[in-house]
Coordinates of C-alpha atoms in Angstrom, one line a residue:
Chain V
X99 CA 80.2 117.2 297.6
X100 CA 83.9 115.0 297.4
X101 CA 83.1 111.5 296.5
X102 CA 84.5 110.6 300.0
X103 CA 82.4 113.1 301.9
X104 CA 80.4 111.7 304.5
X105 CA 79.5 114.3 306.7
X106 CA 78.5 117.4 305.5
X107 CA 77.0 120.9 307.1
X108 CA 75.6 123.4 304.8
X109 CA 74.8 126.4 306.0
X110 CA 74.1 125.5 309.0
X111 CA 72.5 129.0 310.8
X112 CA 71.7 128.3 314.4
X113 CA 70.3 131.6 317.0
X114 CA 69.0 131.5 320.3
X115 CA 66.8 134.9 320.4
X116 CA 68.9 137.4 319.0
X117 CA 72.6 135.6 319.9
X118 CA 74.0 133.8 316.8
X119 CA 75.1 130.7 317.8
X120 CA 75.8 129.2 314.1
X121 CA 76.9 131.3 311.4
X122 CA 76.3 129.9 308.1
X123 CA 78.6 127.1 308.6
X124 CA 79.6 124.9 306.2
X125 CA 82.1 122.0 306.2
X126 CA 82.4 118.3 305.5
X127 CA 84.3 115.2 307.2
X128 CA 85.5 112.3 305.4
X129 CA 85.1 108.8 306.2
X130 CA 87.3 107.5 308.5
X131 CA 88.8 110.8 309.5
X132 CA 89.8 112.2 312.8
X133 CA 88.6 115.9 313.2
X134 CA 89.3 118.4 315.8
X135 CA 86.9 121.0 316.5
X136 CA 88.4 123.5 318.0
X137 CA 87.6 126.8 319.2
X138 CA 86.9 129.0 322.5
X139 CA 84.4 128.3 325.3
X140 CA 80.9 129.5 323.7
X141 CA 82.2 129.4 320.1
X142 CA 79.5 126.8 319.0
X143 CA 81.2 123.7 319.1
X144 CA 78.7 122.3 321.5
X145 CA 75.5 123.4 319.2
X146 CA 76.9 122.0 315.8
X147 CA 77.5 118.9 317.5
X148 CA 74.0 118.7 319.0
X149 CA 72.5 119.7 316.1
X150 CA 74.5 116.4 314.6
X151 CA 73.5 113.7 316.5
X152 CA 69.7 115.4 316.8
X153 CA 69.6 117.1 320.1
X154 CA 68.8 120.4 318.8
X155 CA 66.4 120.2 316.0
X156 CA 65.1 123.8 315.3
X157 CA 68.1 125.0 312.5
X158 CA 68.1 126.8 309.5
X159 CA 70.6 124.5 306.1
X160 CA 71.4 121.0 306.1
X161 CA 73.4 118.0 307.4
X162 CA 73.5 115.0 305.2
X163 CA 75.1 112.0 306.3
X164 CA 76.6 110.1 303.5
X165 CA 75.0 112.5 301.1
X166 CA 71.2 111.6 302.6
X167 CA 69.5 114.5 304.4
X168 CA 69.9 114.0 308.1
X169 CA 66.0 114.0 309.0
X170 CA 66.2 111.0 307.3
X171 CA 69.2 109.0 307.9
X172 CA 68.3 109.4 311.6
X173 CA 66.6 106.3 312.3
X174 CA 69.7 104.6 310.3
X175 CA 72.2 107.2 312.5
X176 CA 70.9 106.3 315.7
X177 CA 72.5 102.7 315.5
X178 CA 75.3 103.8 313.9
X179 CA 76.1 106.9 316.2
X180 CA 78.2 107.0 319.7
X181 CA 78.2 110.3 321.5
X182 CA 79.9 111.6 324.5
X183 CA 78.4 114.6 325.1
X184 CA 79.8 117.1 327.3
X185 CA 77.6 117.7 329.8
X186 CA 75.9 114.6 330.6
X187 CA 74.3 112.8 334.1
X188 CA 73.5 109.4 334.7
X189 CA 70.2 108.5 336.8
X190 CA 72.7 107.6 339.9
X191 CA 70.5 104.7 341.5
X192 CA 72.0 102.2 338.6
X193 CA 75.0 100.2 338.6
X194 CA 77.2 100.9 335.6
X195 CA 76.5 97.7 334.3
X196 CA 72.5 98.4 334.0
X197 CA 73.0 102.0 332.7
X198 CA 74.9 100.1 329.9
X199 CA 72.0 97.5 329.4
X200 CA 69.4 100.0 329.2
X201 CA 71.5 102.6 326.5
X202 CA 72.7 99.2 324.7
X203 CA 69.3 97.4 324.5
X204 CA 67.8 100.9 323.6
X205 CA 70.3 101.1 321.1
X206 CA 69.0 98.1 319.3
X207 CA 71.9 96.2 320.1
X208 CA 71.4 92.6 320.3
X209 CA 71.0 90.4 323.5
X210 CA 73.3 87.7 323.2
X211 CA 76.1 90.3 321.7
X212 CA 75.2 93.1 324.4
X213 CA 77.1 91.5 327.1
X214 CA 80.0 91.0 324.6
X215 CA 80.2 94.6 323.6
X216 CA 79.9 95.7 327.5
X217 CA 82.6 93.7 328.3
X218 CA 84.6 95.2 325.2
X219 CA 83.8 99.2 326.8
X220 CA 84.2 98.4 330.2
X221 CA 87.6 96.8 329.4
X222 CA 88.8 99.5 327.1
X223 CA 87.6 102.2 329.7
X224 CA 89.4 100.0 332.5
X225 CA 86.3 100.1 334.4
X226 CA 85.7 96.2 334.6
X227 CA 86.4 95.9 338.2
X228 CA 83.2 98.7 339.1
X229 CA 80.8 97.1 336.9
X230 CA 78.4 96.5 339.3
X231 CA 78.9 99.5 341.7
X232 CA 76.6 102.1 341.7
X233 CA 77.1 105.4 339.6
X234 CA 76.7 107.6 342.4
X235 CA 79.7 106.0 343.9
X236 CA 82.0 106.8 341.1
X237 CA 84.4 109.3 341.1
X238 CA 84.3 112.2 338.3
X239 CA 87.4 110.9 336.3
X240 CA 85.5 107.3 336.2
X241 CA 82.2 109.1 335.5
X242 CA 84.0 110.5 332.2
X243 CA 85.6 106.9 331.3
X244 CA 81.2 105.3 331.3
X245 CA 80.8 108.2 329.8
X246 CA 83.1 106.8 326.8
X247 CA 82.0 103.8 327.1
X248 CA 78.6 104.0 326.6
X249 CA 79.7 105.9 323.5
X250 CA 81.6 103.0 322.0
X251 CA 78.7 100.8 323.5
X252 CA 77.3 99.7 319.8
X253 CA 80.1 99.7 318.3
X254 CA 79.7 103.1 316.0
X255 CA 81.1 104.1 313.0
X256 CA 80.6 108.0 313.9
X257 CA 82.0 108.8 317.3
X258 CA 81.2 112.5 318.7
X259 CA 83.5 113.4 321.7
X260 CA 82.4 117.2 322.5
X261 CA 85.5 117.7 325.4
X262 CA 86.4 114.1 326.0
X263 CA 89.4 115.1 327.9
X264 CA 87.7 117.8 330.3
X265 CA 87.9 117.1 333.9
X266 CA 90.5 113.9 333.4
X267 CA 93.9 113.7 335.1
X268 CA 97.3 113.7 333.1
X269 CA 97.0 109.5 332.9
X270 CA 93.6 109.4 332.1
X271 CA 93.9 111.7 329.1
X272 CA 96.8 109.7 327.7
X273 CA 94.7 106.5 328.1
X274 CA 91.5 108.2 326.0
X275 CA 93.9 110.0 323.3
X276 CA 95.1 105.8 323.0
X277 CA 91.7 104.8 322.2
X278 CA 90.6 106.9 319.9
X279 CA 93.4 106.7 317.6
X280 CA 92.9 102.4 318.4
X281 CA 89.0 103.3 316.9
X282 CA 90.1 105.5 314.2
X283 CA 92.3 102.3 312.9
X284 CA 89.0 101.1 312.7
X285 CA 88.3 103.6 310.5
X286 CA 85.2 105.0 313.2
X287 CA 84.9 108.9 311.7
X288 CA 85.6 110.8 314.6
X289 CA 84.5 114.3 315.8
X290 CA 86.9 115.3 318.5
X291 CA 85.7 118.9 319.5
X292 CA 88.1 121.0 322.5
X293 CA 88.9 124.3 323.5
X294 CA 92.8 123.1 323.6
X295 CA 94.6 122.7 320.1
X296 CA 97.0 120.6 321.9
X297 CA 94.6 118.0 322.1
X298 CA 93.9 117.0 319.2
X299 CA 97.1 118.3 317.6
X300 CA 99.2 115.0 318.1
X301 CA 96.6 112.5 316.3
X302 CA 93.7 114.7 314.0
X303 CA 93.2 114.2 310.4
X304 CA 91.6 117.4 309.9
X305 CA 91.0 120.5 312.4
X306 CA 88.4 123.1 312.1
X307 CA 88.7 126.3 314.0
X308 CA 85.3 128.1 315.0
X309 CA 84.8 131.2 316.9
X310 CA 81.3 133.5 317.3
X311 CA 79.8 130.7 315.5
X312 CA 82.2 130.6 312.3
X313 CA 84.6 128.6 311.0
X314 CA 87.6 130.5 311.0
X315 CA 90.1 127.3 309.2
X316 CA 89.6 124.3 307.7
X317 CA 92.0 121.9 306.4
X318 CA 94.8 119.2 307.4
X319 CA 97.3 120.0 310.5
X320 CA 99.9 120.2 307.1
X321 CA 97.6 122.7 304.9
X322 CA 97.6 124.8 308.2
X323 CA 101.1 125.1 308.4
X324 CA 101.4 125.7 304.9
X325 CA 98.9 128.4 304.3
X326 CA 99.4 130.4 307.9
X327 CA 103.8 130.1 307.7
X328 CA 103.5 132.9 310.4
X329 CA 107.3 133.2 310.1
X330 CA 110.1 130.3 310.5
X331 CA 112.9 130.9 312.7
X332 CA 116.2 129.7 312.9
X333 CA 117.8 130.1 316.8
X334 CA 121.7 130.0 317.1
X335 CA 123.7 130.2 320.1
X336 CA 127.5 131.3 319.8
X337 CA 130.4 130.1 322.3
X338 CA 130.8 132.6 324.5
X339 CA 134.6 133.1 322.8
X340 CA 133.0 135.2 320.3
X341 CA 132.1 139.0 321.4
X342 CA 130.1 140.0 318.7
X343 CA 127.4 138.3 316.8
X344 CA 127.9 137.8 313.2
X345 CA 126.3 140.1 310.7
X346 CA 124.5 137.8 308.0
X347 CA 124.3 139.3 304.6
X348 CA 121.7 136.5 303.3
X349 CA 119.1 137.3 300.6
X350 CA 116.9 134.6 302.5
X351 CA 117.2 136.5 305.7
X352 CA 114.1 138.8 306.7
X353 CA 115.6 140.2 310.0
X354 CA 117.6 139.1 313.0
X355 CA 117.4 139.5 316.4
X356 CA 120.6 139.9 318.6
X357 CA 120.5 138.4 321.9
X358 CA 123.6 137.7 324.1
X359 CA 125.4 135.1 322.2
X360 CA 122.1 134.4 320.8
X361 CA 120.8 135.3 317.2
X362 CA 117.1 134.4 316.0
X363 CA 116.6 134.6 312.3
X364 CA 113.6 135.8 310.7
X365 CA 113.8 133.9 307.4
X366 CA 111.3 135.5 304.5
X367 CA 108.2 134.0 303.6
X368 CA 108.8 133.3 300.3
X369 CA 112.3 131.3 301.1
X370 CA 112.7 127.5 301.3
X371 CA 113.4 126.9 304.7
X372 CA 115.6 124.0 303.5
X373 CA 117.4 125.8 301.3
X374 CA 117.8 129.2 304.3
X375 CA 119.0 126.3 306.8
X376 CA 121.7 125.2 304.2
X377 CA 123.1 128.7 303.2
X378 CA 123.6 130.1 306.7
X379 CA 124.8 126.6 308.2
X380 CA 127.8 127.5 304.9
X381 CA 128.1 131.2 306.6
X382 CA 128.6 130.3 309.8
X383 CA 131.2 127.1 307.9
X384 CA 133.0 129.8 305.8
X385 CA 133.3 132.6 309.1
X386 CA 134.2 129.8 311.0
X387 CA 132.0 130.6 313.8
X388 CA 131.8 128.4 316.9
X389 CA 128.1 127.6 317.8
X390 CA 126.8 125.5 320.7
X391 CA 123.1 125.4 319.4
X392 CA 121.4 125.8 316.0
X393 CA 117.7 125.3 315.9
X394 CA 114.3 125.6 313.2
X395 CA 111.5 127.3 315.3
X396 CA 108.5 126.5 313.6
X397 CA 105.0 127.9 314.7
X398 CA 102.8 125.7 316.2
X399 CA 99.3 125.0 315.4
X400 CA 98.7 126.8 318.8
X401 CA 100.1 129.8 317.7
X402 CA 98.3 129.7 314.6
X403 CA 95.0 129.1 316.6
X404 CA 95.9 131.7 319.0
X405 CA 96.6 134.1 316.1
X406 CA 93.5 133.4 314.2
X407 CA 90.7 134.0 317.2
X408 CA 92.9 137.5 317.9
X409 CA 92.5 138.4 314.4
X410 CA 89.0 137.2 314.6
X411 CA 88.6 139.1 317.9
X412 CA 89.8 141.7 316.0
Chain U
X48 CA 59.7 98.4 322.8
X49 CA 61.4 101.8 324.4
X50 CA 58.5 102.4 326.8
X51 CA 57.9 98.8 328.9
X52 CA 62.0 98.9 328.4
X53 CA 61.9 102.0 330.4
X54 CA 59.2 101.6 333.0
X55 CA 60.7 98.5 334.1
X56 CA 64.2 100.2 334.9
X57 CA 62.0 103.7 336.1
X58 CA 59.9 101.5 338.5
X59 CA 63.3 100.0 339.6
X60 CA 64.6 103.4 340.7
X61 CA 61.5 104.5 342.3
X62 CA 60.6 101.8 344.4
X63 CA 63.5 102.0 345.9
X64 CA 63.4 105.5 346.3
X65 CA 63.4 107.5 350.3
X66 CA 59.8 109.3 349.1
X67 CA 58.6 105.6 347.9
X68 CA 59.5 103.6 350.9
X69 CA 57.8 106.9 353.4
X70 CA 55.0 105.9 351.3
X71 CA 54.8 102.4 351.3
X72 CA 54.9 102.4 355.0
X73 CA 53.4 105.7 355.5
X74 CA 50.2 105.1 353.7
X75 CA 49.3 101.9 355.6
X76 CA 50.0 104.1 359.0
X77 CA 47.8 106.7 358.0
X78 CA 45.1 104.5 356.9
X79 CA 45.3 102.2 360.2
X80 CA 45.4 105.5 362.1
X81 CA 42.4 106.7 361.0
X82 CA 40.9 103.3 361.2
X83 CA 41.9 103.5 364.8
X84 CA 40.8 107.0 365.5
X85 CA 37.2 105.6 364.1
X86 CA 36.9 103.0 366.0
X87 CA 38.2 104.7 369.6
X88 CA 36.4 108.3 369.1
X89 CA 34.0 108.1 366.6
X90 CA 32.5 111.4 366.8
X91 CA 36.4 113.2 366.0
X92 CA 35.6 112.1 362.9
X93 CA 31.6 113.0 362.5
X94 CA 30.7 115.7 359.9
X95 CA 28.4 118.0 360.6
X96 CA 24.8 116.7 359.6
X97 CA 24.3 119.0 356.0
X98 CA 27.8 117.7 355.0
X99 CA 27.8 114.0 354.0
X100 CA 31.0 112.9 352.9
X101 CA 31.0 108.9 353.8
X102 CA 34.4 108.7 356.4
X103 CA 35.9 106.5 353.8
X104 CA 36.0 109.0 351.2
X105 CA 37.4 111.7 354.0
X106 CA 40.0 108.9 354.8
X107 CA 40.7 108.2 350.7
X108 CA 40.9 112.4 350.5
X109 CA 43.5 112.6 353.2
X110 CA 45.6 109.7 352.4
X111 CA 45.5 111.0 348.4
X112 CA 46.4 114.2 349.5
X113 CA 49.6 113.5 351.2
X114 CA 50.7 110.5 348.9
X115 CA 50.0 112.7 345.5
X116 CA 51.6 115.4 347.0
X117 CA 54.6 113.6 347.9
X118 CA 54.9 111.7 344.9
X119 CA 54.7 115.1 342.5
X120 CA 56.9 116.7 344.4
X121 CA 59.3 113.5 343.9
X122 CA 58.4 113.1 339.9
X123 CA 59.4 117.0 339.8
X124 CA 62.3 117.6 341.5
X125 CA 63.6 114.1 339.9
X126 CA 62.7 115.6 336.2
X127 CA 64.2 118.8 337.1
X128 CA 67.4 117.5 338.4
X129 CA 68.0 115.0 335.8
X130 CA 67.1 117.4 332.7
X131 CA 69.2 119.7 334.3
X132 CA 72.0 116.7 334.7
X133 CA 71.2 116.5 331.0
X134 CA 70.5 112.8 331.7
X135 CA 67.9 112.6 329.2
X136 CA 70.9 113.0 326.1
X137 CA 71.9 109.6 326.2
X138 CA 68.4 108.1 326.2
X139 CA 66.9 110.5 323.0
X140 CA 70.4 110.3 320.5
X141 CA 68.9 106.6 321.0
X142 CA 65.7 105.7 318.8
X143 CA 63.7 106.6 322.2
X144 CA 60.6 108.8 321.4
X145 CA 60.4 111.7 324.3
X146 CA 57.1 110.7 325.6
X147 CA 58.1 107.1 326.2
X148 CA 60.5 109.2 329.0
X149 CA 57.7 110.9 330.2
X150 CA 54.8 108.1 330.5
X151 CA 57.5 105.6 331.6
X152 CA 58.2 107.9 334.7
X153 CA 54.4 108.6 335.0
X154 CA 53.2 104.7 335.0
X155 CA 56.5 103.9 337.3
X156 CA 55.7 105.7 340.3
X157 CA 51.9 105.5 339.6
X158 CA 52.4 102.0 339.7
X159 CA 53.9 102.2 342.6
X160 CA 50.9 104.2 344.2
X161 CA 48.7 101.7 343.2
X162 CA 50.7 99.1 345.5
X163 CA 51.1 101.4 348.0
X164 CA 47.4 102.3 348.4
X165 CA 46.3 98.5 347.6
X166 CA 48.6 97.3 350.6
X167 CA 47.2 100.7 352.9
X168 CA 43.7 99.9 352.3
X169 CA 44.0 96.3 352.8
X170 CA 45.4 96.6 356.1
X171 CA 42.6 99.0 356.5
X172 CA 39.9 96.3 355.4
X173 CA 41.6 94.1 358.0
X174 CA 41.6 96.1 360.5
X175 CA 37.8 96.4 360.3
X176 CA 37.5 93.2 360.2
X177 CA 38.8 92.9 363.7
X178 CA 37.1 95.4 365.1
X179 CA 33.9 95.8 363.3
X180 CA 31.2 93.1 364.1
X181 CA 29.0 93.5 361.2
X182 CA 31.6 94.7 358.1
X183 CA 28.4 94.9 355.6
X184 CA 29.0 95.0 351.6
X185 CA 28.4 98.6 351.9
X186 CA 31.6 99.2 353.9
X187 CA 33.5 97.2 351.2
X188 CA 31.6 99.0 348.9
X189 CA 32.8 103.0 350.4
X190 CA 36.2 100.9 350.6
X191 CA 36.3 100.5 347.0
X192 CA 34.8 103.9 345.8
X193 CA 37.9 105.4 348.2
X194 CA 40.1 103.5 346.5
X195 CA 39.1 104.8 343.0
X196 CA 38.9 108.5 344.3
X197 CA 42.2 108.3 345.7
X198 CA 44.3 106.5 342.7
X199 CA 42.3 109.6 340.9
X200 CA 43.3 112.5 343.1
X201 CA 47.3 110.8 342.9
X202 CA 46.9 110.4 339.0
X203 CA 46.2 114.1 339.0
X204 CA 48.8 114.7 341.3
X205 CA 51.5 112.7 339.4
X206 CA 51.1 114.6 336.1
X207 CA 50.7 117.7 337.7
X208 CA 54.2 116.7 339.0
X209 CA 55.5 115.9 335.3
X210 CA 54.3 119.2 333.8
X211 CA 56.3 121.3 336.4
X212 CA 59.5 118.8 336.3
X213 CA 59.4 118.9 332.4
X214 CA 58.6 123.2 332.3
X215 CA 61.2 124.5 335.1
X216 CA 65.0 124.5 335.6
X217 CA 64.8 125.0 338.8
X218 CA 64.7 122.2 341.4
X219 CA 63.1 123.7 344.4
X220 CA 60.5 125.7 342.4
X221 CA 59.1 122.7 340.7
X222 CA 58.7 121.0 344.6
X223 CA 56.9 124.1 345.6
X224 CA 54.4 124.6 342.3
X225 CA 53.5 120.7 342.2
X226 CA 53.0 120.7 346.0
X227 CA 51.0 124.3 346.0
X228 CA 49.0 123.6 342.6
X229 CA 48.2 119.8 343.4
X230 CA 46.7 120.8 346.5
X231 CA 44.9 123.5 345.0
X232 CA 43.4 120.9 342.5
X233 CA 42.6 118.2 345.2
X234 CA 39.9 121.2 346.5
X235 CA 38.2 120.8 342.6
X236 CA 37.7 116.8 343.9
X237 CA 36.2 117.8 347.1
X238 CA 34.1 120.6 345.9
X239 CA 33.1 118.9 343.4
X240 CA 31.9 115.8 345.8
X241 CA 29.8 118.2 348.3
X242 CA 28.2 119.6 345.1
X243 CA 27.2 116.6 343.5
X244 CA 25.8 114.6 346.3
X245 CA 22.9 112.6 345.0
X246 CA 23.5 113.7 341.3
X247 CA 26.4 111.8 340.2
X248 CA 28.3 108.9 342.2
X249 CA 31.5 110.6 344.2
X250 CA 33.4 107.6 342.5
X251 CA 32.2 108.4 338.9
X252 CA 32.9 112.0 338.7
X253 CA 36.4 111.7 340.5
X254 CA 38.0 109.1 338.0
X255 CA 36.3 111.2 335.3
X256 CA 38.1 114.3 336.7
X257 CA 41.1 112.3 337.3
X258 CA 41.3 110.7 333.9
X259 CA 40.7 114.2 332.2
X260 CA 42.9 116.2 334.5
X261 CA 45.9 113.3 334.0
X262 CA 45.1 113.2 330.0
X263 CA 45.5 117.0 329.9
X264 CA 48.7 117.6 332.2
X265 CA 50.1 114.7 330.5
X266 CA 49.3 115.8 326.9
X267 CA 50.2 119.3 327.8
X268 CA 54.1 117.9 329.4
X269 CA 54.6 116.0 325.7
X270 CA 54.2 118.8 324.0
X271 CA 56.5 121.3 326.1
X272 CA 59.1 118.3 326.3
X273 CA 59.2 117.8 322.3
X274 CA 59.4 121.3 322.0
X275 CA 62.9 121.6 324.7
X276 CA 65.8 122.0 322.9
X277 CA 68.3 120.0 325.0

């Protein structure tokens, strides 16, 4: 275990009957880290993170939390903990404000800073001005904000958000995306798990992909674009003064595509792109070609999760 | 800490609740119905001579049979809903044991069947104070016993209510078992009353049955509850 390592599954095996829901699973987070768990609908996202925060108790390995065994770092966890689960109801007779007593004084938070930290959620939520209408008169998008907020409720330093953006409008997601990179500042470890790459793509520290129960990748968005360089391509558009496209006669140069006035460059694996870019921009210098567009395609981490669950599939 | 946390806020949803307001009216009706039916045509109410159920236990039978039937049919459809709402994920990733959950819901809405049946049999006692000349301490005394026999029959009711809410998924099978099986086990009270005439105070045997039926169910719901993974 790294020195750093604060949450750690090992070999996690998880059935229900004869379905494998966890395979063997092993990974760890670091303190203070953002990480995206990603994978398809049904791929186990959901069961590793009940099995975390002690929803699902009947597993076969371990999960220690800052290297203790979980079993017993519970009671420590539960005050430590904020969770957003995925699925969740509230019992729609209370007002928002008394659904966030109860969880906070069952929480073990305080009295006299309770009412501070509601405050804080609601505010951060922007669901100050329905504190004291009732849950059943909220609408879903507003159901998902109390949600969050009654995950940031006592103030945690793990946060689990299994699909924090399901279900919210364009705004909305924006607005949650804004808090939890304001909580990781705060160095909250956070477990961000979605079926969309996209989501966590713009502000994770580490991404695990999982599919039928395994974890396909681990690593840093950077170490994923590193280790799966699916292929770098340059695009270049020509002015329409020149009839043919130029024939490129560049070691760096796996293959090109002609296109109308359009070329896309497959440049070898093994090349520095840096170096490719510099010796065809000279070709197209010394053949004095006329270009309107020059562009590095680069894949994605969505086309590396997409190629990863086909192989997978496969 | 958890559980008088939780039965305060539980017994604030329930008393509020449609089935909880039918029955803190309804009761009192039913009671001053019967009351009235007693007093106008006696003899609708006489039992034949070799069955000697006192009136006040038929009365407590009655008014237990409807109110425990409508308050397990509430406690199960409401345990049903919200599991399958997976409301009960926020309270347990809390330091919240999974029977506080249970026995908070059980003591909230049998609390409020206490109060409901307190407040129906007291209008009853007045009522027989207006009309009956000579109330005598053996009237309080049937009173009383009806009162114990019918917070028995509901006690039963209620948990038979928890077991189904806690065991099924689905909504409208857990009304219909806890309705169908509750009544079914009201018939064990009333048998055993005719049986043990003269042997063993009606009053006795039903809170022993009560207490024993309600331990069981309860016990039984813990155990099936700790065992649901959520």
């Amino acid at each position: 275990m790294s020195k750093n390592s604060y949450i750690e599954f090992q070999s996690i095996t998880k059935s229900y009957k004869k379905n494998i829901a966890l395979d063997n699973l092993s990974f760890k987070i670091n303190k203070g880290n953002i990480f995206g768990y990603i994978g398809p609908n049904g791929a186990g996202k959901t069961t590793t993170i009940k099995i975390l925060v002690g929803l699902i108790t009947e597993f076969k390995g371990n999960i220690l939390i800052n290297n203790i065994p979980l079993e017993s770092a519970k009671k420590e966890l539960y005050h430590r903990l904020g969770y957003l689960p995925q699925e969740v109801g509230f019992q729609e007779w209370r007002t928002v404000e008394h659904a966030l007593k109860t969880f906070g004084k069952l929480s073990g938070i305080n009295s006299e800073i309770l009412e501070e930290r509601i405050k804080y959620s609601l505010e951060l939520v922007g669901l100050s001005d329905v504190r004291d209408r009732k849950i059943k008169h909220l609408s879903g998008g507003m159901i998902q904000k109390l949600r969050f907020s009654q995950a940031i409720l006592n103030n945690p330093d793990i946060l689990v958000l299994d699909e924090p953006l399901s279900g919210l409008d364009p705004s909305s997601r924006h607005q949650v995306k804004q808090m939890i990179i304001e909580l990781a500042k705060k160095n909250v470890t956070i477990i961000f798990s979605s079926h969309i790459l996209g989501d966590v793509e713009d502000f994770a520290t580490h991404i695990g992909i999982i599919n039928q129960g395994r974890i396909l990748k681990f690593g840093s968005p950077k170490e994923f674009q590193k280790d799966f360089d699916i292929g770098k391509i340059i695009e270049i558009e020509y002015a329409k003064s020149i009839s043919n496209n130029p024939k490129f006669d560049l070691d760096c140069i796996e293959m090109v595509e002609d296109h109308s006035n359009k070329q896309l460059i497959h440049i070898k694996l093994d090349s520095d792109l840096d170096i490719s870019i510099s010796n065809i921009l000279k070709y197209i210098l010394d053949n004095n070609l006329k270009i309107r567009y020059f562009n590095v395609i680069k894949p994605s981490l969505e086309d590396i999760y997409l190629k990863l669950i086909e192989e997978d599939l496969k | 800490m958890s559980f008088f946390l939780l039965y305060f806020d539980e017994l604030k949803g329930y008393y509020k609740s449609k089935v909880m307001i039918i029955l803190w009216i309804g009761l009192p009706i039913l009671v001053l119905l019967f009351r009235l039916l007693l007093f106008i045509a006696p003899e609708a109410l006489s039992m034949p001579s070799e069955i000697s159920i006192p009136i006040s236990s038929l009365v407590g039978f009655i008014v237990s049979s409807i109110g425990g039937a409508l308050s397990a049919v509430m406690l199960s459809t409401s345990i049903t809903s919200e599991k399958n709402k997976h409301v009960y994920d926020l309270f347990l990733i809390r330091p919240v044991k999974r029977y506080n959950l249970i026995l908070s819901k059980y003591f909230a809405v049998f609390s409020c069947l206490i109060i409901a049946t307190f407040i129906a049999y007291t209008i009853g006692i007045l009522f027989d104070l207006f009309t009956i000349t000579d109330l005598s301490a053996s009237n309080l005394l049937d009173t009383l016993k009806s009162i114990g026999s019918t917070l028995s029959i509901m006690s039963t009711s209620c948990s038979i209510g928890i077991i189904f809410g806690i065991s099924l998924s689905s909504v409208a099978a857990s009304a219909i078992l806890s309705m169908y099986v509750g009544n079914q086990l009201l018939s064990v009270f009333l048998v055993g009353a005719f049986f043990l005439q003269g042997q063993l105070d009606i009053l006795i045997f039903n809170l022993l049955m009560g207490s024993m039926l309600t331990a069981i169910f309860l016990t039984l719901a813990v155990i099936i509850f700790n065992k649901k993974q959520l």
